[in-house]
Coordinates of C-alpha atoms in Angstrom, one line a residue:
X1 CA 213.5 134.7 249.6
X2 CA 213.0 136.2 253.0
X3 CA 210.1 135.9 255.5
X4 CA 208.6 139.1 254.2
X5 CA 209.3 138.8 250.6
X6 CA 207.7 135.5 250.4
X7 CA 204.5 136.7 252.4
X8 CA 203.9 139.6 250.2
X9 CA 204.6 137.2 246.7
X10 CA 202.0 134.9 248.7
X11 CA 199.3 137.6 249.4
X12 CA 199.6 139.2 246.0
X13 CA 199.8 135.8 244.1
X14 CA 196.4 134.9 245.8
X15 CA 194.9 138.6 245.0
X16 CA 194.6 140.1 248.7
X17 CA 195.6 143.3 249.7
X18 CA 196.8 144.2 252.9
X19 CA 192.9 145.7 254.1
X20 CA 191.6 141.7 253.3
X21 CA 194.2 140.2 255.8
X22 CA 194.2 143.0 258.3
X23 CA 190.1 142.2 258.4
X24 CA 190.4 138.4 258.6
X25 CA 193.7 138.0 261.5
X26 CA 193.0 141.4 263.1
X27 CA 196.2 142.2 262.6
X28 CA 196.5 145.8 262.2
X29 CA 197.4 146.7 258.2
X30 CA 200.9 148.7 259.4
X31 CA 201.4 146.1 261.7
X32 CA 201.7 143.9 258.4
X33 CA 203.1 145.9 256.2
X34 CA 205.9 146.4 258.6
X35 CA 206.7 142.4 258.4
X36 CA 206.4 142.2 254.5
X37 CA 208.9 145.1 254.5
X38 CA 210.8 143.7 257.5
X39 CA 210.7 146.7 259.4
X40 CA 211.4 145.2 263.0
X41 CA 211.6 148.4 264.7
X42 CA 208.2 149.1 263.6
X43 CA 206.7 146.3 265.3
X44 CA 206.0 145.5 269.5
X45 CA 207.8 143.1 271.2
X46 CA 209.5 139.7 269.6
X47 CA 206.7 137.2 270.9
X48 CA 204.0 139.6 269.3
X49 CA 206.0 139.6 266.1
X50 CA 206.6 135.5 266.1
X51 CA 203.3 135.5 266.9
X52 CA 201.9 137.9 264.1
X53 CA 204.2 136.2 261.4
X54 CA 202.7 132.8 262.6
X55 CA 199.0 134.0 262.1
X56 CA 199.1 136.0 258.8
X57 CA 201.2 132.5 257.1
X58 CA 198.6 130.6 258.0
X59 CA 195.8 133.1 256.6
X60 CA 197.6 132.5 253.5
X61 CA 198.4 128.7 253.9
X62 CA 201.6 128.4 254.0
X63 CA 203.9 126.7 256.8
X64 CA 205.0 129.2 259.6
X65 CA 208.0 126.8 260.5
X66 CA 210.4 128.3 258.0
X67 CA 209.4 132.0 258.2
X68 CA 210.1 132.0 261.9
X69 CA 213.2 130.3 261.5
X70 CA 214.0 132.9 258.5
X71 CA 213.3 135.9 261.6
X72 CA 215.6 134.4 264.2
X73 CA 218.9 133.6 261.4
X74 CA 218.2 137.3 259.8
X75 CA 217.5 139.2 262.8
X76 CA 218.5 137.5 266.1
X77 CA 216.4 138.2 269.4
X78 CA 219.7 140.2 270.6
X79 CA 220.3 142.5 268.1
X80 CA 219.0 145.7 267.6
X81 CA 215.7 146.4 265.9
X82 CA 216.6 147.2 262.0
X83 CA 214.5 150.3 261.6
X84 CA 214.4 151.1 257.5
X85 CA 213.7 155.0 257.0
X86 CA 211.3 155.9 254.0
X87 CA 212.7 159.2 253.9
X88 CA 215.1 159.9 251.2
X89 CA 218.5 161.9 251.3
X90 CA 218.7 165.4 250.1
X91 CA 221.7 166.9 247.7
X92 CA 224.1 168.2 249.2
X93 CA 224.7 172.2 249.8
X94 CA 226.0 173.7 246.0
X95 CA 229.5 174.9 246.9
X96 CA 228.7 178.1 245.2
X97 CA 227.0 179.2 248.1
X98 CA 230.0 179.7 249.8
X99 CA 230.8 180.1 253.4
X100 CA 228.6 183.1 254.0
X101 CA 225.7 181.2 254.2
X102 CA 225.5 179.7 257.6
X103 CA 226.2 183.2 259.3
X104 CA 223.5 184.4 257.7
X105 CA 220.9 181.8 258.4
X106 CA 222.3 181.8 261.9
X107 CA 221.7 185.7 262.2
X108 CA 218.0 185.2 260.5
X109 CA 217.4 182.3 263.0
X110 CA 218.2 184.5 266.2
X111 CA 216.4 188.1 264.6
X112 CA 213.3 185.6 264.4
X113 CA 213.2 184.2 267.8
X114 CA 213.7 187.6 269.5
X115 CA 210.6 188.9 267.4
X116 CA 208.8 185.6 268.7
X117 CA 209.7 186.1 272.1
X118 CA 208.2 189.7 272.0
X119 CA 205.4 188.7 270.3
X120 CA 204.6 186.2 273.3
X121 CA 205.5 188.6 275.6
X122 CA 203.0 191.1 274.9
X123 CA 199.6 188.8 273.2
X124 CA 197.3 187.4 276.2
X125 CA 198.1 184.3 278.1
X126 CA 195.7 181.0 277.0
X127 CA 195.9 178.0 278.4
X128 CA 197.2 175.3 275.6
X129 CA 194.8 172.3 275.5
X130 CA 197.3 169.4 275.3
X131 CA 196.1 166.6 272.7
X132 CA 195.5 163.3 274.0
X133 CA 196.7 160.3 272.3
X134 CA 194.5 157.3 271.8
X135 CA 196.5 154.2 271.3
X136 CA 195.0 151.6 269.1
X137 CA 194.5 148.2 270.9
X138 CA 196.8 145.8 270.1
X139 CA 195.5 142.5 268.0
X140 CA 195.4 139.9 269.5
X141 CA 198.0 137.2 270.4
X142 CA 197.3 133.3 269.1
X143 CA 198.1 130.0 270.8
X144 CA 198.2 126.7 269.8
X145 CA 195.7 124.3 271.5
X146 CA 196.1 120.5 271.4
X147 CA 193.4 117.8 272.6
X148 CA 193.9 114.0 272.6
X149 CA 191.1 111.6 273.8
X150 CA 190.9 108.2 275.3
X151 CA 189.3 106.7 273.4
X152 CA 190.0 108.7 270.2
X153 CA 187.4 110.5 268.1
X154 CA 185.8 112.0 270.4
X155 CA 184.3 115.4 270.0
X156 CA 185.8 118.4 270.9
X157 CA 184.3 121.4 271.7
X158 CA 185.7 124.8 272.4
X159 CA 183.1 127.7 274.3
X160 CA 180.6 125.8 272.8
X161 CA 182.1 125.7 269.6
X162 CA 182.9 122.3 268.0
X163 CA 186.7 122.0 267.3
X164 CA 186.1 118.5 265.2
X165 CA 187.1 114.9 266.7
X166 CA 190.4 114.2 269.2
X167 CA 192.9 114.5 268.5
X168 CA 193.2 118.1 267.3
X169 CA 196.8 119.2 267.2
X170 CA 197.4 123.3 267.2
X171 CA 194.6 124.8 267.0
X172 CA 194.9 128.1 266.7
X173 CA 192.7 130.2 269.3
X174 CA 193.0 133.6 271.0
X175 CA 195.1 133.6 274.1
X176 CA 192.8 134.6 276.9
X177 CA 192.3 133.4 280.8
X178 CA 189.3 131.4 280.5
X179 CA 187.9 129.3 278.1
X180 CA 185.4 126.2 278.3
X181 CA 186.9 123.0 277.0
X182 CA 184.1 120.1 276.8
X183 CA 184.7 116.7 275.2
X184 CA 182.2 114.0 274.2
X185 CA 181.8 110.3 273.4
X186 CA 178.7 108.1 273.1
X187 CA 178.6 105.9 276.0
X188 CA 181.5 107.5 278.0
X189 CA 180.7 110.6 281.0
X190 CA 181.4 113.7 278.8
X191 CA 184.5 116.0 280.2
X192 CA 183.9 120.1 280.9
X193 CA 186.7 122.5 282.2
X194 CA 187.2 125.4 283.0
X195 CA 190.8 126.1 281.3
X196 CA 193.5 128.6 281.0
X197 CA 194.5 129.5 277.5
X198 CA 196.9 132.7 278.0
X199 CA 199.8 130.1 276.1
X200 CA 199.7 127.3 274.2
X201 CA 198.5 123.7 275.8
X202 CA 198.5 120.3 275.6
X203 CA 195.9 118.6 277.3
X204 CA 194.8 114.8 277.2
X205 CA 191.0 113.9 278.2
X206 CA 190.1 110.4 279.2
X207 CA 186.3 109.7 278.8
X208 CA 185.4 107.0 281.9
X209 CA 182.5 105.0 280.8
X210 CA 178.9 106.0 282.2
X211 CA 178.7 105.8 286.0
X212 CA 182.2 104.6 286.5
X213 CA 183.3 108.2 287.8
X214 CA 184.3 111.5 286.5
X215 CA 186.5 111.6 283.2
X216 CA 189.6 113.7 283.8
X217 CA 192.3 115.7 282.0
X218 CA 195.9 115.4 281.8
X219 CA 198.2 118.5 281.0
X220 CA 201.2 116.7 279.1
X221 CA 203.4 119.6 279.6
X222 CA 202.8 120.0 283.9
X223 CA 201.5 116.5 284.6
X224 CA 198.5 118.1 286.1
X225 CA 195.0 116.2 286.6
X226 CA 192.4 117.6 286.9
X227 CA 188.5 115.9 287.5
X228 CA 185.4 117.2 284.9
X229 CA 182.7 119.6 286.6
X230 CA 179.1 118.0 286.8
X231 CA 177.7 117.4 283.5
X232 CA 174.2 116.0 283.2
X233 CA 174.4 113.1 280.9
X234 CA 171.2 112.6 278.6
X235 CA 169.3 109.5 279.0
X236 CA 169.0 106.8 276.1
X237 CA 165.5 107.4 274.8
X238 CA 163.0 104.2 275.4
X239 CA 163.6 101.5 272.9
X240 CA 160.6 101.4 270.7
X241 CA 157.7 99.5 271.7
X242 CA 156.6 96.5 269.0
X243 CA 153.2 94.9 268.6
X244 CA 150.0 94.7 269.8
X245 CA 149.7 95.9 273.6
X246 CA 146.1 95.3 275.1
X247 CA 145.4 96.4 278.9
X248 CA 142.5 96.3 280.8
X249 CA 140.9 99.1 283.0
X250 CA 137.9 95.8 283.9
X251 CA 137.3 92.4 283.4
X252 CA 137.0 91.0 280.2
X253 CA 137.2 87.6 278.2
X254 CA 139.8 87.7 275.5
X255 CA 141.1 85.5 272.9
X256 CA 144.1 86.3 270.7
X257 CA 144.6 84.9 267.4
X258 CA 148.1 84.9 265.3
X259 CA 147.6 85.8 262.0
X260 CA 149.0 81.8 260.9
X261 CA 145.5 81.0 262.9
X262 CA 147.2 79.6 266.5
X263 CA 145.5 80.7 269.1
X264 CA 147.8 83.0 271.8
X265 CA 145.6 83.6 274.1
X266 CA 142.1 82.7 275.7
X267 CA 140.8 83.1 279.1
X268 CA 139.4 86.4 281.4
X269 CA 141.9 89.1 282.4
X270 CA 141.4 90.8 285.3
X271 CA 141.5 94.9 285.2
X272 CA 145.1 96.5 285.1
X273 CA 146.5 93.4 283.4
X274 CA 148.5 93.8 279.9
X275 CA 149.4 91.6 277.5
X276 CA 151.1 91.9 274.5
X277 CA 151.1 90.0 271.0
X278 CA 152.8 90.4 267.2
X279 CA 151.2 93.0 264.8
X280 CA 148.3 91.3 262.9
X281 CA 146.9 89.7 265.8
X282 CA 143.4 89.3 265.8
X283 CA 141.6 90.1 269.2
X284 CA 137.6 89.0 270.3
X285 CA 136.8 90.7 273.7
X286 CA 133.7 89.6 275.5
X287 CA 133.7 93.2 277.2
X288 CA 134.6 95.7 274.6
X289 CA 134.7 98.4 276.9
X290 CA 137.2 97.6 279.4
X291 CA 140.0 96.7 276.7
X292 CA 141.9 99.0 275.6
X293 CA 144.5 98.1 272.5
X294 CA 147.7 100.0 271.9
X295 CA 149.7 99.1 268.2
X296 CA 154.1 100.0 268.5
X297 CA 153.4 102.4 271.0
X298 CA 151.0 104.6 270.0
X299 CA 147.8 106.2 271.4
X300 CA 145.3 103.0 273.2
X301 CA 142.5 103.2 272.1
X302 CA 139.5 101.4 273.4
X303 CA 138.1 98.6 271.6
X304 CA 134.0 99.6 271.6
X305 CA 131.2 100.2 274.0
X306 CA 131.2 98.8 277.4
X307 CA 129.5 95.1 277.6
X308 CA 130.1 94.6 274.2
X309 CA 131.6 91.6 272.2
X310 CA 133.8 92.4 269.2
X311 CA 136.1 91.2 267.3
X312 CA 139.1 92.9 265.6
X313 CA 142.3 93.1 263.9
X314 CA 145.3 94.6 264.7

């Protein structure tokens, strides 16, 4: 079976038509009825074609490998474009006609073109409005995008959109000058680019850990390096806060008691002092007023009225 007959008996079997495919690759639909029916001289140049062929097997899931390899042992780069006509053959002329019957048409065929010419000769001159063509764009061309990371796994993003984790290995993306290529791994200083994508690349992004430089990016093909634009990194939130955390905006007595019954604490704290003790601590103050108590983090709240003694739990 040949490239095109085994993408049509692929479409068909999975209950597409040619509209479906033409809507998901933006591959125009003569564009790929032209390859089902191998109709080369239909089609643009040889890269778009390889390229066309590669796109619509993968719409329908099947390995372009063998297809392409199909294209160049049927229909070499060098030979001529195969150009199948859809028009049919007509009979040939009944003998019985005889041989009278080209002088004829050929005196019908000048008698109407000197009547034409007269006609022309004598009905006003117009000016002919000459129709202007408008050429369809061309879909677009696809190429292959590979990204490895050191270390692996880390996320890859392409114009913001996330690609999955290193390495991805030909992904298929529209060829185009500029593209953003940004790469991320807890820990390490993220990687953006600015890249070129009008063919296919191979890049390799090592992730330096944080404030130990700029990460950078290998191209495997070229060799070239090239250093990550300025990428804010996120700060760590604050670890949690745990327990009882008392400070003082005045002086005040204080004891702390565990909740086993030890004492922690007792003695007078002067104002902007804190201390902090486990959850279920039990606190007296001699000065209510100028302790303020604050439990895992939360809001402080203050104890009672100023001058105060109290006594409470936590």
């Amino acid at each position: 079976m040949t490239f095109g007959a085994a993408l049509q008996q692929a479409r068909e079997a999975q209950g597409h038509d040619l509209a479906d495919v033409a809507a998901r690759t933006r591959i125009r639909s003569e564009y790929l009825r032209a390859i089902e029916a191998e109709e080369l001289g239909a089609l643009p140049e040889r890269a778009l074609v390889r390229s066309y062929i590669t796109t619509y097997a993968r719409d329908l899931a099947l390995d372009p490998a063998p297809l392409l390899a199909d294209l160049e042992a049927l229909y070499p780069d060098n030979a001529p474009p195969v150009q199948r006509s859809y028009l049919q053959t007509t009979e040939p002329a009944r003998r019985g006609c005889g041989a009278a019957l080209p002088t004829l048409l050929a005196v019908l065929l000048i008698g109407g073109a000197a009547a034409y010419s007269f006609w022309q000769s004598r009905a006003p001159k117009t000016t002919a409005k000459v129709p202007v063509e408008v050429e369809e764009p061309i879909a677009p061309v696809n190429v292959n995008l590979t990204v490895e990371s050191l270390p692996g796994g880390a996320k890859v993003f392409l114009d913001n959109r996330e690609l999955g984790r290193a390495p991805i290995r030909s992904f298929p993306t529209e060829a185009r000058q500029g593209a953003v290529l940004r790469v991320e791994y807890g820990g390490r200083m993220p990687f953006k680019q600015n890249i070129d994508l009008r063919q296919g690349r191979h890049l390799k992004v090592r992730l330096m850990p944080l404030n130990m430089g700029a990460s950078i990016m290998t191209d495997a093909s070229t060799g070239q390096v090239q250093e990550s634009l300025p990428v804010p990194v996120p700060k760590a939130p604050p670890a949690p806060v745990k327990g009882v955390t008392v400070s003082l905006s005045g002086a005040s007595w204080l004891r702390a008691t565990a909740p086993d019954g030890n004492v922690l604490y007792e003695g007078i704290l002067g104002a902007g002092t804190t201390r902090t003790f486990p959850n279920g601590t039990t606190l007296r103050a001699g000065n209510a007023g100028a302790v303020k108590v604050s439990v895992d983090g939360g809001a402080a709240e203050t104890m009672g009225p100023d001058g105060q003694a109290l006594t409470r739990r936590y």
